[in-house]
Coordinates of C-alpha atoms and ligand atoms in Angstrom, one line a residue:
X1 CA -0.5 -2.6 -90.0
X2 CA -2.2 -1.8 -86.7
X3 CA -0.4 -2.6 -83.5
X4 CA -1.6 -5.9 -82.1
X5 CA 0.1 -6.3 -78.8
X6 CA -2.0 -5.5 -75.6
X7 CA -1.8 -6.4 -72.0
X8 CA -3.9 -9.2 -70.8
X9 CA -6.7 -8.4 -68.4
X10 CA -5.8 -9.4 -64.8
X11 CA -8.5 -12.0 -64.7
X12 CA -6.9 -13.8 -67.7
X13 CA -3.4 -13.3 -66.4
X14 CA -4.4 -14.8 -63.1
X15 CA -6.1 -17.7 -64.7
X16 CA -2.9 -18.5 -66.5
X17 CA -0.8 -18.2 -63.4
X18 CA -3.4 -20.4 -61.6
X19 CA -2.5 -23.1 -64.1
X20 CA 0.9 -23.3 -62.6
X21 CA 0.2 -22.8 -58.9
X22 CA -3.1 -24.7 -58.5
X23 CA -3.2 -28.0 -60.3
X24 CA -5.8 -29.7 -58.1
X25 CA -7.8 -29.3 -54.9
X26 CA -4.8 -30.5 -52.9
X27 CA -2.6 -27.6 -54.2
X28 CA -5.2 -25.0 -53.2
X29 CA -5.4 -26.6 -49.7
X30 CA -1.6 -26.5 -49.4
X31 CA -1.6 -22.8 -50.1
X32 CA -4.4 -22.0 -47.7
X33 CA -2.9 -24.0 -44.9
X34 CA 0.5 -22.4 -45.5
X35 CA -1.0 -19.0 -45.3
X36 CA -2.6 -19.9 -42.0
X37 CA 0.8 -21.1 -40.6
X38 CA 2.4 -17.8 -41.8
X39 CA -0.3 -16.0 -40.0
X40 CA 0.9 -17.7 -36.7
X41 CA -2.2 -19.8 -36.3
X42 CA -2.1 -22.4 -33.5
X43 CA -5.2 -24.2 -34.7
X44 CA -6.1 -25.0 -38.3
X45 CA -9.2 -26.7 -39.4
X46 CA -9.6 -28.1 -42.9
X47 CA -13.1 -29.0 -44.1
X48 CA -13.5 -30.6 -47.5
X49 CA -16.4 -31.9 -49.5
X50 CA -16.2 -34.2 -52.4
X51 CA -12.5 -34.4 -52.6
X52 CA -12.3 -30.6 -52.7
X53 CA -14.3 -30.3 -55.9
X54 CA -17.3 -28.6 -54.3
X55 CA -15.9 -27.2 -51.1
X56 CA -12.5 -26.5 -49.5
X57 CA -12.5 -24.5 -46.3
X58 CA -9.6 -23.6 -44.1
X59 CA -10.3 -21.9 -40.7
X60 CA -7.4 -20.5 -38.7
X61 CA -7.0 -18.6 -35.5
X62 CA -4.1 -16.5 -36.8
X63 CA -3.6 -12.8 -36.9
X64 CA -6.3 -12.1 -39.5
X65 CA -6.3 -9.2 -42.0
X66 CA -7.4 -5.7 -41.9
X67 CA -10.2 -4.7 -44.4
X68 CA -7.7 -3.2 -46.8
X69 CA -5.3 -6.1 -46.6
X70 CA -8.1 -8.5 -47.1
X71 CA -9.0 -6.9 -50.4
X72 CA -5.3 -6.5 -51.4
X73 CA -4.5 -10.1 -50.7
X74 CA -6.3 -11.1 -53.9
X75 CA -4.2 -8.9 -56.1
X76 CA -1.4 -10.6 -58.1
X77 CA 2.0 -10.2 -56.5
X78 CA 0.4 -8.9 -53.3
X79 CA 2.3 -10.2 -50.3
X80 CA 3.2 -9.1 -46.8
X81 CA 6.0 -11.5 -46.6
X82 CA 8.9 -10.0 -48.6
X83 CA 9.7 -6.5 -49.7
X84 CA 13.0 -6.5 -51.5
X85 CA 14.8 -9.1 -53.5
X86 CA 17.3 -9.6 -50.7
X87 CA 14.4 -10.9 -48.6
X88 CA 14.3 -13.8 -51.0
X89 CA 17.6 -15.0 -49.4
X90 CA 16.3 -15.0 -45.8
X91 CA 12.9 -16.5 -46.2
X92 CA 11.3 -17.8 -43.1
X93 CA 7.7 -17.9 -44.3
X94 CA 6.1 -20.6 -46.4
X95 CA 4.7 -18.1 -49.0
X96 CA 6.4 -15.2 -50.7
X97 CA 5.2 -15.1 -54.2
X98 CA 1.9 -13.4 -53.5
X99 CA 0.3 -15.5 -56.2
X100 CA -1.8 -18.1 -54.5
X101 CA -4.9 -16.1 -53.5
X102 CA -5.0 -14.2 -56.8
X103 CA -4.8 -17.5 -58.7
X104 CA -7.4 -19.3 -56.6
X105 CA -9.8 -16.3 -56.9
X106 CA -9.5 -16.5 -60.7
X107 CA -10.7 -20.0 -60.9
X108 CA -13.2 -20.5 -58.1
X109 CA -15.9 -18.9 -56.0
X110 CA -14.1 -17.6 -53.0
X111 CA -15.3 -16.3 -49.7
X112 CA -13.2 -15.0 -46.9
X113 CA -14.1 -13.8 -43.4
X114 CA -11.3 -12.4 -41.4
X115 CA -10.7 -10.3 -38.3
X116 CA -7.6 -9.0 -36.5
X117 CA -7.3 -9.1 -32.7
X118 CA -7.6 -5.4 -32.3
X119 CA -11.0 -5.1 -34.0
X120 CA -14.5 -6.1 -32.9
X121 CA -15.8 -6.7 -36.4
X122 CA -14.2 -8.4 -39.3
X123 CA -14.4 -8.3 -43.1
X124 CA -16.2 -10.5 -45.5
X125 CA -15.3 -10.6 -49.1
X126 CA -16.7 -12.7 -51.9
X127 CA -14.9 -13.0 -55.2
X128 CA -15.9 -15.1 -58.2
X129 CA -13.6 -15.5 -61.2
X130 CA -11.5 -12.5 -60.1
X131 CA -14.6 -10.3 -59.8
X132 CA -15.5 -8.8 -56.5
X133 CA -19.0 -9.8 -55.7
X134 CA -19.3 -8.5 -52.1
X135 CA -17.3 -6.7 -49.5
X136 CA -18.8 -5.8 -46.1
X137 CA -18.2 -5.8 -42.4
X138 CA -19.2 -9.0 -40.6
X139 CA -19.0 -10.6 -37.2
X140 CA -16.5 -13.5 -37.1
X141 CA -13.9 -14.9 -34.7
X142 CA -10.2 -13.6 -34.7
X143 CA -8.4 -15.3 -37.6
X144 CA -9.3 -16.1 -41.1
X145 CA -11.8 -18.5 -42.6
X146 CA -11.3 -19.1 -46.3
X147 CA -13.8 -21.1 -48.4
X148 CA -13.3 -22.1 -52.0
X149 CA -16.4 -23.4 -53.8
X150 CA -16.4 -25.1 -57.1
X151 CA -12.8 -25.0 -58.0
X152 CA -12.2 -24.7 -61.7
X153 CA -15.9 -23.9 -62.3
X154 CA -14.9 -21.5 -65.1
X155 CA -12.1 -23.7 -66.5
X156 CA -13.9 -26.8 -67.7
X157 CA -10.8 -28.3 -69.3
X158 CA -9.2 -28.3 -65.9
X159 CA -12.2 -29.5 -64.0
X160 CA -12.6 -32.4 -66.4
X161 CA -8.9 -33.2 -65.9
X162 CA -9.4 -33.9 -62.2
X163 CA -9.1 -37.5 -61.2
X164 CA -11.7 -39.6 -59.3
X165 CA -12.6 -38.4 -55.8
X166 CA -10.5 -41.2 -54.3
X167 CA -7.4 -40.1 -56.1
X168 CA -7.9 -36.4 -55.3
X169 CA -8.5 -37.3 -51.7
X170 CA -5.3 -39.2 -51.6
X171 CA -3.5 -36.1 -52.8
X172 CA -5.2 -34.0 -50.2
X173 CA -4.3 -36.3 -47.4
X174 CA -0.7 -36.3 -48.7
X175 CA -0.5 -32.5 -48.6
X176 CA -2.3 -32.3 -45.3
X177 CA 0.1 -34.8 -43.7
X178 CA 3.2 -33.0 -45.0
X179 CA 2.2 -29.8 -43.2
X180 CA 0.8 -31.6 -40.2
X181 CA 4.1 -33.5 -39.7
X182 CA 6.1 -30.3 -40.2
X183 CA 4.2 -28.5 -37.5
X184 CA 3.3 -30.6 -34.5
X185 CA 3.1 -27.4 -32.4
X186 CA -0.1 -26.6 -34.3
X187 CA -3.4 -28.4 -33.8
X188 CA -4.9 -29.6 -37.0
X189 CA -8.2 -31.2 -37.9
X190 CA -9.4 -32.6 -41.2
X191 CA -13.1 -33.3 -42.0
X192 CA -14.1 -34.9 -45.3
X193 CA -17.8 -35.1 -46.2
X194 CA -18.6 -34.5 -42.6
X195 CA -16.4 -37.4 -41.4
X196 CA -13.5 -36.7 -39.1
X197 CA -10.4 -37.9 -40.9
X198 CA -7.7 -36.5 -38.6
X199 CA -7.9 -34.7 -35.3
X200 CA -4.4 -33.8 -34.2
X201 CA -3.7 -32.2 -30.9
X202 CA -0.6 -30.1 -30.4
X203 CA 2.3 -32.0 -29.2
X204 CA 5.9 -33.1 -30.0
X205 CA 6.9 -34.7 -33.3
X206 CA 6.7 -38.2 -31.9
X207 CA 3.2 -37.7 -30.6
X208 CA 2.2 -36.2 -33.9
X209 CA 3.6 -39.2 -35.9
X210 CA 1.8 -41.7 -33.5
X211 CA -1.4 -39.7 -33.8
X212 CA -1.2 -39.9 -37.6
X213 CA 0.2 -43.3 -38.2
X214 CA -1.2 -45.3 -35.3
X215 CA -0.1 -46.4 -31.9
X216 CA 2.3 -49.1 -33.2
X217 CA 4.6 -46.3 -34.3
X218 CA 5.6 -45.9 -30.7
X219 CA 7.9 -48.8 -31.1
X220 CA 8.9 -48.3 -34.6
X221 CA 10.7 -45.0 -34.5
X222 CA 14.4 -44.4 -33.9
X223 CA 15.4 -40.8 -33.2
X224 CA 18.1 -39.1 -35.1
X225 CA 20.0 -36.0 -34.1
X226 CA 23.0 -34.2 -35.5
X227 CA 24.3 -30.7 -35.4
X228 CA 27.0 -29.4 -37.8
X229 CA 27.7 -25.9 -39.1
X230 CA 26.1 -26.7 -42.4
X231 CA 22.9 -28.4 -41.2
X232 CA 21.1 -29.3 -38.1
X233 CA 19.2 -32.6 -38.2
X234 CA 16.5 -34.1 -36.2
X235 CA 13.6 -36.4 -36.6
X236 CA 12.9 -40.1 -36.7
X237 CA 13.7 -43.1 -38.9
X238 CA 11.6 -46.3 -38.9
X239 CA 13.3 -49.4 -37.6
X240 CA 14.3 -51.6 -40.6
X241 CA 12.1 -54.5 -39.6
X242 CA 9.1 -52.3 -40.2
X243 CA 10.2 -51.1 -43.7
X244 CA 7.4 -50.9 -46.2
X245 CA 6.9 -52.8 -49.3
X246 CA 5.9 -49.6 -51.1
X247 CA 7.3 -46.2 -50.9
X248 CA 5.3 -44.2 -48.5
X249 CA 6.3 -42.6 -45.2
X250 CA 9.3 -40.8 -46.5
X251 CA 9.5 -37.2 -45.5
X252 CA 12.2 -34.6 -45.7
X253 CA 11.7 -31.1 -44.4
X254 CA 14.1 -28.2 -44.9
X255 CA 13.3 -25.4 -42.4
X256 CA 10.0 -27.0 -41.8
X257 CA 9.1 -27.1 -45.4
X258 CA 8.4 -30.5 -47.1
X259 CA 10.7 -31.2 -49.9
X260 CA 11.4 -34.0 -52.4
X261 CA 15.0 -34.8 -53.0
X262 CA 16.2 -38.0 -54.6
X263 CA 19.8 -37.4 -53.8
X264 CA 19.1 -37.2 -50.1
X265 CA 16.7 -40.1 -50.4
X266 CA 19.6 -42.1 -51.7
X267 CA 21.7 -41.1 -48.6
X268 CA 19.1 -42.6 -46.4
X269 CA 18.7 -45.7 -48.5
X270 CA 22.5 -46.1 -48.3
X271 CA 22.6 -45.8 -44.6
X272 CA 20.1 -48.6 -44.3
X273 CA 22.1 -50.6 -46.9
X274 CA 22.4 -54.2 -45.6
X275 CA 19.5 -53.8 -43.2
X276 CA 16.6 -53.9 -45.6
X277 CA 15.3 -56.6 -47.8
X278 CA 15.8 -55.5 -51.4
X279 CA 12.2 -54.7 -52.2
X280 CA 11.4 -52.6 -49.2
X281 CA 11.7 -48.9 -48.3
X282 CA 12.6 -47.4 -45.0
X283 CA 10.2 -44.8 -43.3
X284 CA 11.8 -41.5 -42.4
X285 CA 10.7 -38.2 -41.1
X286 CA 13.8 -36.0 -41.3
X287 CA 14.0 -32.3 -40.5
X288 CA 17.0 -30.3 -41.7
X289 CA 17.6 -26.8 -40.5
X290 CA 19.8 -24.7 -42.7
X291 CA 20.7 -21.1 -43.3
X292 CA 18.0 -19.9 -45.7
X293 CA 20.7 -18.2 -47.7
X294 CA 22.2 -21.5 -48.6
X295 CA 19.1 -23.0 -50.2
X296 CA 17.0 -21.9 -53.1
X297 CA 13.3 -22.7 -52.9
X298 CA 12.5 -20.4 -55.8
X299 CA 13.0 -22.9 -58.6
X300 CA 9.5 -24.3 -58.7
X301 CA 6.1 -22.6 -58.1
X302 CA 4.8 -25.5 -56.0
X303 CA 8.1 -25.3 -54.0
X304 CA 8.7 -29.0 -53.3
X305 CA 11.9 -29.0 -55.3
X306 CA 14.8 -27.3 -53.5
X307 CA 18.3 -26.6 -54.5
X308 CA 21.0 -26.2 -51.9
X309 CA 24.7 -25.4 -51.7
X310 CA 27.0 -28.2 -50.7
X311 CA 24.6 -31.0 -51.3
X312 CA 27.5 -33.5 -51.0
X313 CA 28.2 -32.6 -47.4
X314 CA 24.5 -32.8 -46.5
X315 CA 24.5 -36.2 -48.1
X316 CA 27.4 -37.4 -46.0
X317 CA 26.1 -35.9 -42.7
X318 CA 22.7 -37.4 -43.2
X319 CA 24.0 -40.8 -44.0
X320 CA 26.3 -40.9 -41.0
X321 CA 23.6 -39.6 -38.7
X322 CA 21.3 -42.4 -39.7
X323 CA 24.0 -45.0 -39.4
X324 CA 24.8 -43.7 -35.9
X325 CA 21.1 -43.8 -34.9
X326 CA 20.8 -47.3 -36.2
X327 CA 24.0 -48.3 -34.4
X328 CA 23.0 -46.7 -31.1
X329 CA 19.7 -48.5 -31.1
X330 CA 21.4 -51.9 -31.6
X331 CA 19.9 -52.6 -34.9
X332 CA 22.4 -55.1 -35.9
X333 CA 22.9 -55.8 -39.6
X334 CA 22.2 -59.5 -39.2
X335 CA 18.5 -59.6 -38.8
X336 CA 17.1 -62.3 -40.9
X337 CA 13.9 -60.9 -42.3
X338 CA 12.9 -63.9 -44.3
X339 CA 13.2 -66.1 -41.3
X340 CA 11.0 -63.7 -39.3
X341 CA 8.4 -63.6 -42.0
X342 CA 7.9 -67.3 -42.4
X343 CA 9.2 -70.0 -40.0
X344 CA 11.5 -72.5 -41.6
X345 CA 9.5 -75.7 -41.7
X346 CA 12.2 -77.8 -43.2
X347 CA 13.4 -80.4 -40.6
X348 CA 16.1 -82.8 -41.2
X349 CA 15.1 -86.5 -40.7
X350 CA 16.5 -87.8 -37.5
X351 CA 18.5 -90.5 -39.3
X352 CA 20.3 -87.9 -41.4
X353 CA 23.8 -89.1 -42.4
X354 CA 26.5 -86.6 -42.0
X355 CA 29.7 -87.5 -43.7
X356 CA 32.9 -85.8 -43.5
X357 CA 34.5 -85.0 -46.8
X358 CA 37.4 -87.4 -47.3
X359 CA 40.8 -86.3 -48.2
X360 CA 43.2 -88.8 -49.8
X361 CA 46.7 -88.1 -48.8
X362 CA 49.6 -89.3 -50.7
X363 CA 51.9 -90.5 -48.0
X364 CA 54.7 -90.8 -50.5
X365 CA 54.6 -87.2 -51.3
X366 CA 57.8 -85.3 -50.4
X367 CA 57.3 -81.6 -50.5
X368 CA 61.0 -81.1 -50.9
X369 CA 61.3 -83.2 -54.0
X370 CA 61.8 -81.3 -57.1
X371 CA 58.6 -80.7 -59.0
X372 CA 57.5 -83.3 -61.5
X373 CA 54.7 -83.0 -64.0
X374 CA 52.3 -85.0 -61.9
X375 CA 53.0 -84.4 -58.2
X376 CA 49.5 -83.6 -57.2
X377 CA 48.4 -86.9 -56.0
X378 CA 46.0 -85.9 -53.4
X379 CA 42.6 -84.7 -54.3
X380 CA 39.7 -83.3 -52.5
X381 CA 36.7 -85.3 -53.3
X382 CA 33.2 -83.9 -53.2
X383 CA 30.5 -86.0 -51.6
X384 CA 28.5 -87.1 -54.6
X385 CA 31.5 -88.8 -56.3
X386 CA 31.8 -91.2 -53.4
X387 CA 28.6 -92.8 -54.4
X388 CA 27.4 -94.5 -57.4
X389 CA 24.6 -92.8 -59.1
X390 CA 22.1 -95.3 -57.7
X391 CA 23.4 -94.8 -54.2
X392 CA 22.9 -91.2 -54.7
X393 CA 19.4 -91.6 -56.0
X394 CA 18.4 -93.7 -53.0
X395 CA 19.6 -91.0 -50.7
X396 CA 17.8 -88.3 -52.6
X397 CA 14.7 -90.4 -52.4
X398 CA 15.0 -90.8 -48.7
X399 CA 15.7 -87.1 -48.4
X400 CA 19.0 -87.9 -46.7
X401 CA 21.1 -85.5 -48.7
X402 CA 20.7 -81.9 -49.6
X403 CA 20.9 -81.8 -53.4
X404 CA 21.3 -78.1 -53.3
X405 CA 25.0 -78.4 -52.6
X406 CA 25.9 -81.1 -55.0
X407 CA 25.7 -79.7 -58.4
X408 CA 28.1 -82.1 -60.1
X409 CA 25.9 -85.1 -60.6
X410 CA 24.7 -85.7 -64.1
X411 CA 21.0 -85.9 -63.6
X412 CA 20.4 -86.5 -67.3
X413 CA 21.8 -90.0 -66.9
X414 CA 19.6 -90.9 -64.1
X415 CA 16.4 -92.4 -65.4
X416 CA 14.4 -91.2 -62.4
X417 CA 10.7 -90.7 -62.4
X418 CA 11.1 -87.6 -60.3
X419 CA 12.7 -84.6 -61.7
X420 CA 16.1 -83.7 -60.3
X421 CA 16.2 -80.3 -58.9
X422 CA 18.6 -78.1 -57.0
X423 CA 18.5 -74.7 -55.6
X424 CA 20.8 -71.8 -56.6
X425 CA 21.5 -69.0 -54.1
X426 CA 18.3 -69.9 -52.2
X427 CA 16.5 -68.2 -54.9
X428 CA 16.3 -70.2 -58.1
X429 CA 15.3 -73.8 -58.7
X430 CA 17.3 -75.4 -61.5
X431 CA 16.1 -78.6 -63.2
X432 CA 17.2 -80.4 -66.4
X433 CA 14.8 -80.8 -69.2
X434 CA 15.3 -82.7 -72.4
X435 CA 16.4 -79.8 -74.4
X436 CA 18.6 -78.2 -71.8
X437 CA 17.8 -76.8 -68.4
X438 CA 15.1 -74.7 -66.8
X439 CA 15.4 -72.1 -64.0
X440 CA 12.4 -71.3 -61.9
X441 CA 12.3 -68.1 -59.7
X442 CA 10.9 -69.5 -56.5
X443 CA 9.3 -66.4 -55.3
X444 CA 7.6 -65.4 -58.6
X445 CA 6.6 -69.0 -59.1
X446 CA 5.0 -69.4 -55.7
X447 CA 3.2 -66.1 -56.1
X448 CA 1.6 -67.4 -59.3
X449 CA 0.7 -70.7 -57.6
X450 CA -0.8 -69.0 -54.5
X451 CA -2.7 -66.5 -56.7
X452 CA -4.4 -69.2 -58.8
X453 CA -5.2 -71.3 -55.7
X454 CA -6.6 -68.4 -53.8
X455 CA -8.7 -67.2 -56.8
X456 CA -10.1 -70.8 -57.2
X457 CA -10.9 -71.1 -53.5
X458 CA -12.6 -67.8 -53.4
X459 CA -14.6 -68.3 -56.6
X460 CA -15.9 -71.6 -55.2
X461 CA -16.5 -70.2 -51.8
X462 CA -14.0 -72.7 -50.4
X463 CA -11.5 -70.3 -48.8
X464 CA -11.2 -71.2 -45.2
X465 CA -10.4 -69.2 -42.2
X466 CA -8.4 -70.5 -39.2
X467 CA -9.8 -69.2 -35.9
X468 CA -7.2 -67.6 -33.6
X469 CA -7.1 -68.9 -30.1
X470 CA -6.6 -65.3 -28.9
X471 CA -8.1 -62.7 -31.1
X472 CA -5.7 -59.9 -32.0
X473 CA -6.4 -56.2 -32.1
X474 CA -4.4 -54.1 -34.6
X475 CA -4.2 -50.4 -34.7
X476 CA -4.1 -48.5 -38.0
X477 CA -3.5 -44.9 -39.1
X478 CA -6.7 -43.1 -39.8
X479 CA -5.8 -43.0 -43.5
X480 CA -5.3 -46.8 -43.6
X481 CA -8.3 -47.4 -41.5
X482 CA -10.5 -45.5 -43.9
X483 CA -9.2 -47.7 -46.7
X484 CA -9.6 -50.9 -44.7
X485 CA -13.3 -50.1 -44.0
X486 CA -13.8 -49.6 -47.7
X487 CA -12.5 -53.1 -48.5
X488 CA -13.6 -55.1 -45.5
X489 CA -16.0 -57.2 -47.5
X490 CA -13.3 -58.2 -49.9
X491 CA -10.9 -58.8 -47.0
X492 CA -13.4 -61.2 -45.5
X493 CA -13.6 -63.1 -48.7
X494 CA -9.9 -63.7 -48.4
X495 CA -10.5 -65.6 -45.2
X496 CA -10.1 -62.9 -42.5
X497 CA -12.7 -63.0 -39.8
X498 CA -12.4 -59.4 -38.8
X499 CA -14.4 -56.5 -37.4
X500 CA -14.2 -52.9 -36.3
X501 CA -13.0 -52.4 -32.7
X502 CA -12.7 -48.8 -31.9
X503 CA -12.1 -46.0 -34.3
X504 CA -8.8 -47.0 -35.7
X505 CA -8.5 -50.5 -34.5
X506 CA -9.6 -53.9 -36.0
X507 CA -10.1 -57.1 -34.1
X508 CA -9.0 -60.2 -35.9
X509 CA -10.7 -63.4 -34.9
X510 CA -9.6 -65.6 -37.8
X511 CA -7.0 -65.5 -40.6
X512 CA -6.8 -67.1 -44.0
X513 CA -5.6 -70.7 -43.8
X514 CA -2.5 -69.8 -45.7
X515 CA -1.4 -67.1 -43.3
X516 CA 0.5 -67.5 -40.1
X517 CA -0.4 -65.7 -36.9
X518 CA 2.8 -63.7 -36.6
X519 CA 2.5 -61.7 -39.7
X520 CA -1.1 -60.7 -39.8
X521 CA -0.3 -57.0 -39.4
X522 CA 2.1 -57.1 -42.3
X523 CA -0.4 -58.9 -44.5
X524 CA -3.1 -56.4 -43.7
X525 CA -0.8 -53.4 -44.2
X526 CA 0.4 -54.8 -47.5
X527 CA -3.2 -55.3 -48.6
X528 CA -3.9 -51.7 -47.8
X529 CA -0.8 -50.4 -49.6
X530 CA -1.4 -52.5 -52.6
X531 CA -5.0 -51.5 -52.7
X532 CA -4.1 -47.8 -52.5
X533 CA -1.5 -48.2 -55.1
X534 CA -3.5 -50.2 -57.6
X535 CA -7.2 -49.3 -57.2
X536 CA -7.1 -46.3 -59.5
X537 CA -4.4 -47.2 -61.9
X538 CA -5.5 -50.5 -63.2
X539 CA -9.0 -51.7 -63.8
X540 CA -9.0 -54.5 -61.3
X541 CA -11.6 -55.5 -58.8
X542 CA -10.9 -54.9 -55.1
X543 CA -10.9 -58.6 -54.6
X544 CA -8.3 -59.2 -57.4
X545 CA -6.0 -56.6 -56.0
X546 CA -6.2 -58.1 -52.6
X547 CA -5.8 -61.6 -53.8
X548 CA -2.6 -60.6 -55.6
X549 CA -1.3 -58.9 -52.5
X550 CA -2.2 -61.8 -50.3
X551 CA -0.6 -64.3 -52.7
X552 CA 2.5 -62.2 -52.4
X553 CA 2.4 -62.1 -48.6
X554 CA 2.0 -65.8 -48.1
X555 CA 4.3 -67.0 -50.8
X556 CA 7.9 -68.3 -50.4
X557 CA 10.4 -65.6 -50.6
X558 CA 13.8 -65.3 -52.3
X559 CA 16.4 -66.3 -49.8
X560 CA 14.5 -69.2 -48.4
X561 CA 16.2 -72.6 -48.5
X562 CA 13.9 -75.3 -49.9
X563 CA 14.1 -79.0 -49.5
X564 CA 14.1 -81.2 -52.6
X565 CA 10.6 -82.1 -52.0
X566 CA 9.5 -78.6 -51.6
X567 CA 11.2 -77.7 -54.9
X568 CA 9.7 -80.6 -56.8
X569 CA 6.3 -79.8 -55.3
X570 CA 6.6 -76.1 -56.3
X571 CA 7.6 -77.0 -59.9
X572 CA 4.7 -79.4 -60.2
X573 CA 2.2 -76.8 -58.9
X574 CA 3.6 -74.1 -61.1
X575 CA 3.1 -76.2 -64.2
X576 CA -0.4 -77.1 -63.2
X577 CA -1.3 -73.4 -63.3
X578 CA -3.3 -71.9 -66.0
X579 CA -0.7 -69.2 -66.6
X580 CA 2.6 -70.6 -65.4
X581 CA 4.9 -68.3 -67.1
X582 CA 4.6 -65.2 -65.0
X583 CA 3.6 -64.1 -61.6
X584 CA 0.3 -62.1 -61.2
X585 CA 2.1 -58.8 -61.8
X586 CA 3.7 -60.0 -65.0
X587 CA 7.2 -60.9 -63.8
X588 CA 8.6 -64.1 -65.4
X589 CA 8.5 -67.3 -63.4
X590 CA 10.8 -69.4 -65.5
X591 CA 13.5 -69.2 -68.0
X592 CA 15.2 -71.9 -70.0
X593 CA 18.7 -72.6 -71.4
X594 CA 19.0 -74.9 -74.4
X595 CA 21.7 -77.4 -74.8
X596 CA 22.7 -75.7 -78.0
X597 CA 23.3 -72.5 -76.1
X598 CA 25.6 -74.4 -73.7
X599 CA 27.4 -76.1 -76.6
X600 CA 28.0 -72.8 -78.2
X601 CA 29.6 -71.4 -75.1
X602 CA 31.9 -74.3 -74.9
X603 CA 32.7 -74.0 -78.6
X604 CA 31.3 -77.5 -79.4
Ligands
ADP701 P1 1.9 -15.2 -50.2 O1 1.5 -16.2 -49.2 O2 2.9 -15.7 -51.1 O3 2.3 -13.9 -49.5 P2 -0.9 -15.3 -50.9 O4 -1.5 -15.0 -52.2 O5 -0.9 -16.7 -50.5 O6 0.7 -14.9 -51.1 O7 -1.4 -14.4 -49.8 C1 -1.3 -13.0 -49.9 C2 -1.3 -12.3 -48.6 O8 -2.5 -12.4 -47.9 C3 -0.3 -12.9 -47.6 O9 1.0 -12.3 -47.8 C4 -0.8 -12.5 -46.3 O10 -0.4 -11.2 -45.9 C5 -2.3 -12.5 -46.5 N1 -3.0 -13.7 -46.1 C6 -3.3 -14.8 -46.8 N2 -3.9 -15.7 -46.0 C7 -3.9 -15.3 -44.8 C8 -4.4 -15.8 -43.5 N3 -5.0 -17.0 -43.4 N4 -4.3 -15.0 -42.4 C9 -3.7 -13.8 -42.5 N5 -3.2 -13.3 -43.7 C10 -3.3 -14.0 -44.8
MG702 MG1 0.5 -18.0 -49.6

């Protein structure tokens, strides 16, 4: 038998390695920007065409490379950043594997122009699929300019695997923001298809966050700061009232490197505990500095997963630092979000009868008398029992009592036209039906109702807009503004009278009839978030995504107390829907309990 084992040619080995390091344009961009930071650049420009599929260029003003280094940098395991394995335990650079450039050069057409400060001329190198095409002296500024053209041109399987330009761009923005937030001391710019997406001056962290996410972040951020022997913390958390409905602005950095860590995320979530409505997520930008020897960033090639010693202590420190920050800034745990979101419109009629519960006292009762079988002669009576059923019905009709508190009456016996309803935990509407009883989830149900109504109105061009007395301007982050501009026609259909007003600002002249003036910003931000979240995953039209989001924004929330009439009205509207059994995203609106089920439980 002949021997069959041989070493793979470098180009093939590099292509295989590339599979791990470079999954998509965004990963190549991350590597290039990190190299620029490691080269001490103070200004980094990112230029991208077609979501990075045709061109990625990163231009830095860092220390550049000599001619030999420039050539060497494309070899596998070629790095200037570590020398021995001990160095792995005191990493202060972003890179260290020496794999990125070799990998990128294996799967793209790469051109580099680089010059060190001590030379007048620089070096230009062109490599395609690991093959050197050109190497010569060139004139270029100090620093390095790196272009990648036609990523994956020679790996069609990979290239076909890339997602739509929209999705790839979202990944790019994500990577870009992770480094841009980690390094406010560096100026960054990002141009996509010749449009300026971000232009970030050097500054401090807060200025950087405001530049990225919009002016309104000035009021939203609470600083955190803590120094212990294990970890030094600094950064910002978002005030709870600005929490997002979707996960988004959540950033951890260890030694200025973005990381993901569910365990620490949990610590933050815990610190916010009672302060957040259940379906929202806090924003945070938290920087941890730790001895590099106590963390291990070597466990994943893309290096967002990090292991560290003493996770438990870090968890506790983080949680308490955030609690402290929230406390210092007087963010009391009693904020009523639901009230803020939608004003309570339920007014009590002026002739409301308030009756004190009566207590019958047995005056003959002698507490010192020896106990007899039936000494409990006084009883606490609940209101409904003081009335006959028909008294009660009249009061309900006149809306003089709040049925939500009086669950004892047997509605089945009342031969009322109107369905009896009561509210449970300000969340569910309970109503008897012939075969048992029915529970409606008020929020899910109202979302369904609003969704169908809005769809109808829009289909028939009947959706109205209410003009604002004072037009409002709202600032958005460049990322969200880009999305908004894309969906403005659909937003107008929803009833917004809206136009551009400056680069990242919209002016609102009118809002949908269902909306209220005080939560326009929330509605619009939700629209953007939902659109971003759903546009690529499900095959829905922009309008449909927005109608769903808007239905959600303007609907009654869990936690809102409803009057009897409101409950009856909602139940009627729900059953008039075409699809009453679930909300637009498929969550159930109603559930029923049969009398048999009840009988069984009581062993009847
Ligand atoms: P690593 O960053 O892990 O060392 P890379 O393959 O990313 O590996 O880069 C190889 C080497 O090329 C780096 O160690 C560095 O010396 C050099 N290099 C890469 N990009 C730049 C740049 N923008 N400016 C200066 N030197 C660079
Ligand atoms: Mg690198």
